GROMACS .gro file of C-alpha atoms in nm:
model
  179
    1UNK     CA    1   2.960   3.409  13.581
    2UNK     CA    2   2.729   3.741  13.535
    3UNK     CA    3   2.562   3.763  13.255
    4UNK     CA    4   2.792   4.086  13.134
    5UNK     CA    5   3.055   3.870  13.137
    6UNK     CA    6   2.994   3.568  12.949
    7UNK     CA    7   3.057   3.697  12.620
    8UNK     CA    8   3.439   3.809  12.719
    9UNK     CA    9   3.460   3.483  12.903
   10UNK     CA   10   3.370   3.278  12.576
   11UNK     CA   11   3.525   3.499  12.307
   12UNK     CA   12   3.870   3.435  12.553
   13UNK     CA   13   3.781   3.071  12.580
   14UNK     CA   14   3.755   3.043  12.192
   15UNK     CA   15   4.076   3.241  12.146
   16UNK     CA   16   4.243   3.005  12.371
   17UNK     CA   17   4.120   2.678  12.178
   18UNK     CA   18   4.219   2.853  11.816
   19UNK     CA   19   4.572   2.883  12.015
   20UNK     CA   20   4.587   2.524  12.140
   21UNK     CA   21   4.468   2.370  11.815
   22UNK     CA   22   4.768   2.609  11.657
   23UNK     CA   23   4.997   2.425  11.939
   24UNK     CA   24   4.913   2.124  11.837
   25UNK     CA   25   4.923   2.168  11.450
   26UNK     CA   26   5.289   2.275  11.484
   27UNK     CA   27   5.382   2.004  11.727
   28UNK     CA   28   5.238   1.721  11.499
   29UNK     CA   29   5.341   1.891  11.150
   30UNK     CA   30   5.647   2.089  11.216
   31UNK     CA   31   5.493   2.354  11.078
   32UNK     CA   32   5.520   2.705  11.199
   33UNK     CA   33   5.216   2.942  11.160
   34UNK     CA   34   5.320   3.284  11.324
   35UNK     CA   35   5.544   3.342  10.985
   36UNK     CA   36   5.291   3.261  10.748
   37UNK     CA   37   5.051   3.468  10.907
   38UNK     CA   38   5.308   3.774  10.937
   39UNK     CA   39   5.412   3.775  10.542
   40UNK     CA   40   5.004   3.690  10.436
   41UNK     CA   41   4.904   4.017  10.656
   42UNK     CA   42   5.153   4.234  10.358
   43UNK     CA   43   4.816   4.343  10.223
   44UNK     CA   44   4.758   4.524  10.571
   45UNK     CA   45   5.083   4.597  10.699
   46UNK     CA   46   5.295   4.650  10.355
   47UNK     CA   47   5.497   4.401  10.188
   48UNK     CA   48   5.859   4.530  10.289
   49UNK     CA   49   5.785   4.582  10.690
   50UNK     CA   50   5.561   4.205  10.663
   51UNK     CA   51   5.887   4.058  10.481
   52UNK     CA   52   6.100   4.226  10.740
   53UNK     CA   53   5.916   4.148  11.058
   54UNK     CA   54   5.879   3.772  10.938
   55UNK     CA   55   6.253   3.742  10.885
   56UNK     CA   56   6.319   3.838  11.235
   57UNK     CA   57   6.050   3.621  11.354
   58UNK     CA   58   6.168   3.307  11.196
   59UNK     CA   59   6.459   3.206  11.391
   60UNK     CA   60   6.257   3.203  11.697
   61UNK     CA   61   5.968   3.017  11.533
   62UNK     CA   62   6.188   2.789  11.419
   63UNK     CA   63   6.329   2.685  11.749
   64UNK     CA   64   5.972   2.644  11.928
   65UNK     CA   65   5.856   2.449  11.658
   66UNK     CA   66   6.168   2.237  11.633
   67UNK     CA   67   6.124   2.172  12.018
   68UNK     CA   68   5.762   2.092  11.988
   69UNK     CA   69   5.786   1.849  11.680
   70UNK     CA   70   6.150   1.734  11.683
   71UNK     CA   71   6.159   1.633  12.052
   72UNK     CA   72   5.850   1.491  12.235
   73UNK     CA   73   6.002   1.313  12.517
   74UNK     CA   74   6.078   1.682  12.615
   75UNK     CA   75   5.773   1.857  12.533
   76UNK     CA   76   5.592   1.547  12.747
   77UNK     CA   77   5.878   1.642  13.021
   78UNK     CA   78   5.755   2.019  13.001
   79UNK     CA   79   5.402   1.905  12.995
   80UNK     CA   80   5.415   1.696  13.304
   81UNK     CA   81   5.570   1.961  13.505
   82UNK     CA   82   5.320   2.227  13.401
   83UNK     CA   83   5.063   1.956  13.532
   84UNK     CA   84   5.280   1.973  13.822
   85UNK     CA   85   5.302   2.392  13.878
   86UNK     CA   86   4.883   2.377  13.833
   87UNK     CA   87   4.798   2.122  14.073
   88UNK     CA   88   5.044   2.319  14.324
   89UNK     CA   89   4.851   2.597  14.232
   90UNK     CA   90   4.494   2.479  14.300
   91UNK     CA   91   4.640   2.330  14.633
   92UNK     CA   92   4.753   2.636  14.737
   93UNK     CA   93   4.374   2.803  14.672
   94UNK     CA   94   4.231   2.465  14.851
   95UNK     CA   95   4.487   2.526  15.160
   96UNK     CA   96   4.369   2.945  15.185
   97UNK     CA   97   4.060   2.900  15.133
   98UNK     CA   98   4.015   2.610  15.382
   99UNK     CA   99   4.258   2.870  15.665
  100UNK     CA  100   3.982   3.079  15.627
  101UNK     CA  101   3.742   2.835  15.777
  102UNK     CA  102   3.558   2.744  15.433
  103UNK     CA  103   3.507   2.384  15.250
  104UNK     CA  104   3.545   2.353  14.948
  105UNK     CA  105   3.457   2.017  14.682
  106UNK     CA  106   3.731   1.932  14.483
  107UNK     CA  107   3.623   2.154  14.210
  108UNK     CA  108   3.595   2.446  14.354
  109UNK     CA  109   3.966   2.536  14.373
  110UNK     CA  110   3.998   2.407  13.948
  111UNK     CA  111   3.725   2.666  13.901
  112UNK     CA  112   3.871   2.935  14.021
  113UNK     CA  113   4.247   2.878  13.874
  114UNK     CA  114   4.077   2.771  13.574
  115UNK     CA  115   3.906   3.100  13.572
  116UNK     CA  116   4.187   3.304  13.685
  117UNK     CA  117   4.395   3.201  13.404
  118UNK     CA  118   4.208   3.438  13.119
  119UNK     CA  119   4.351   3.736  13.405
  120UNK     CA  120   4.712   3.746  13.190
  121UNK     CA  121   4.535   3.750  12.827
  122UNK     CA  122   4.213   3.961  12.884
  123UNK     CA  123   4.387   4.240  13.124
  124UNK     CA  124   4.731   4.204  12.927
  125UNK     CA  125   4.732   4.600  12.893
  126UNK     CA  126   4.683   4.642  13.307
  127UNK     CA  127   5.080   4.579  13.458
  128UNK     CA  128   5.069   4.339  13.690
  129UNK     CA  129   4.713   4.326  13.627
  130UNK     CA  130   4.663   4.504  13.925
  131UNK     CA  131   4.280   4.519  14.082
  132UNK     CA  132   4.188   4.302  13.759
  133UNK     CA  133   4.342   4.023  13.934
  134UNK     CA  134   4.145   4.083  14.272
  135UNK     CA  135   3.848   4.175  14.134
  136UNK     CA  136   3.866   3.826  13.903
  137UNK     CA  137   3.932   3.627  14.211
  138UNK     CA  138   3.663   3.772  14.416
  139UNK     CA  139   3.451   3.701  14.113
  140UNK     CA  140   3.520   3.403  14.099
  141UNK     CA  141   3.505   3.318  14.457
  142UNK     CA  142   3.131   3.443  14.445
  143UNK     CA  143   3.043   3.223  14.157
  144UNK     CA  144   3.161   2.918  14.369
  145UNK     CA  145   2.951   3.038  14.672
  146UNK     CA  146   3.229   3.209  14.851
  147UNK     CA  147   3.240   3.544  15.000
  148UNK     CA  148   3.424   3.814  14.774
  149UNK     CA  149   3.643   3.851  15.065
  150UNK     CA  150   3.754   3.507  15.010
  151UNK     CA  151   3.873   3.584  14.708
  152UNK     CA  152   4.070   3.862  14.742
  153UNK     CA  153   4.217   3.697  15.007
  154UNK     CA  154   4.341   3.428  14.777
  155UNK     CA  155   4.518   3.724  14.547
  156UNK     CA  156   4.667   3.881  14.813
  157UNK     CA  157   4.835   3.536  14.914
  158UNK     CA  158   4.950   3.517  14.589
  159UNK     CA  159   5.096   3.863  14.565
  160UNK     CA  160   5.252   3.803  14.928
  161UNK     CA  161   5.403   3.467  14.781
  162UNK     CA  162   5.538   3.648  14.437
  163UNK     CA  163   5.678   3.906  14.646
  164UNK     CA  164   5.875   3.697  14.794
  165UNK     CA  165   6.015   3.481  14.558
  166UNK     CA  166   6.129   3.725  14.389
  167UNK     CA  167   6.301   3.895  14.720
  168UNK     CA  168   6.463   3.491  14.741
  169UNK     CA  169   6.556   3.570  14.381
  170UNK     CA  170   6.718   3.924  14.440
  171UNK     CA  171   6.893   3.733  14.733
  172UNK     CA  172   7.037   3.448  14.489
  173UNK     CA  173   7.124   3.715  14.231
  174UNK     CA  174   7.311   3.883  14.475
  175UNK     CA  175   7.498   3.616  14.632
  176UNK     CA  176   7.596   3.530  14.282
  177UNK     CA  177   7.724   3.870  14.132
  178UNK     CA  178   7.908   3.878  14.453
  179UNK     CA  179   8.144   3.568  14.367
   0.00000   0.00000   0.00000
C-alpha cells in the first residue's frame, strides 16, 4: 500500500483484532462486553441515558452471546459457511480478473478481498460506499501489479452482480406478496 495509507490500514487492522479477540472472549466466557462498556461510559454520556441505552441493549447482547457460547456446533455451522461466501468471493475476483486476460498466483485474489474488506468499516459514513469502493479496488489491484483498470473492473462486477440479486429478490418478494 502507499505510504499515506498505511497508518489507516493498520489502525483498521488493529481495530479489527481488538473486535475478534472481543468475539472470542464472549464465545468462550459467555460474557457480553457491549453492556459493560455502555453503563462504564456514564461518566461521559450521563448515568440515566448510559443506564437506559444499556437496558435496551441487553436483550440483544444477550442473544448473540447466548448463540456464540451456548451453541458451538452452530456458530462452527455459521463459520464454515462464511469460509464458504469468502472463497466464492475470491473466485469470483480470480475468474474477472483472469476474463480480462491477466494471471494471477493464488494470492493475489486473497489480497485484494482481504483488502477490500476494511471498505464497510473505514468508509462506513459513504452509502454504498460509493467511489470508496472503486477507488479501494483499483488500489488494490495496483499493489498486486495490476492495472487500476483492473480493479475497477472487479467493483463494477460486483455492483452489476448486487444489482441483480437484489432485482431476483424484488422478483421473489413479489411473487410472494402476490399469494
Amino acid at each position: 500500500l502507499p505510504p499515506s495509507v498505511r497508518p489507516a490500514a493498520v489502525v483498521i487492522l488493529a481495530a479489527t483484532i481488538a473486535f475478534i479477540a472481543a468475539f472470542a472472549f464472549a464465545a468462550i466466557t459467555g460474557i457480553g462486553l457491549i453492556v459493560p462498556i455502555v453503563r462504564a461510559s456514564r461518566f461521559l454520556i450521563g448515568t440515566r441515558y448510559a443506564e437506559r441505552v444499556a437496558h435496551d441493549l441487553s436483550p440483544v447482547e444477550d442473544v448473540l452471546v447466548t448463540f456464540l457460547h451456548a451453541y458451538p456446533k452452530r456458530l462452527a455451522e455459521v463459520f464454515t459457511m462464511e469460509i464458504a461466501a469468502h472463497t466464492l468471493l475470491i473466485v469470483e475476483i480470480w475468474i474477472v480478473v483472469a476474463a480480462l486476460g491477466y494471471r494471477l498466483s493464488w494470492r493475489d485474489p486473497l489480497i485484494v478481498e482481504g483488502g477490500v474488506k476494511f471498505i464497510a468499516i473505514a468508509f462506513s459514513f459513504i452509502p454504498g460506499q460509493f467511489g470508496a469502493s472503486e477507488g479501494v479496488y483499483a488500489l488494490l489491484a495496483g499493489a498486486i501489479g495490476l492495472p487500476t483498470a483492473a480493479g475497477l473492473t472487479v467493483a463494477l462486477m460486483r455492483r452489476v452482480r448486487g444489482l441483480l440479486v437484489a432485482a431476483a429478490g424484488v422478483v421473489a418478494l413479489t411473487l410472494i406478496r402476490d399469494r
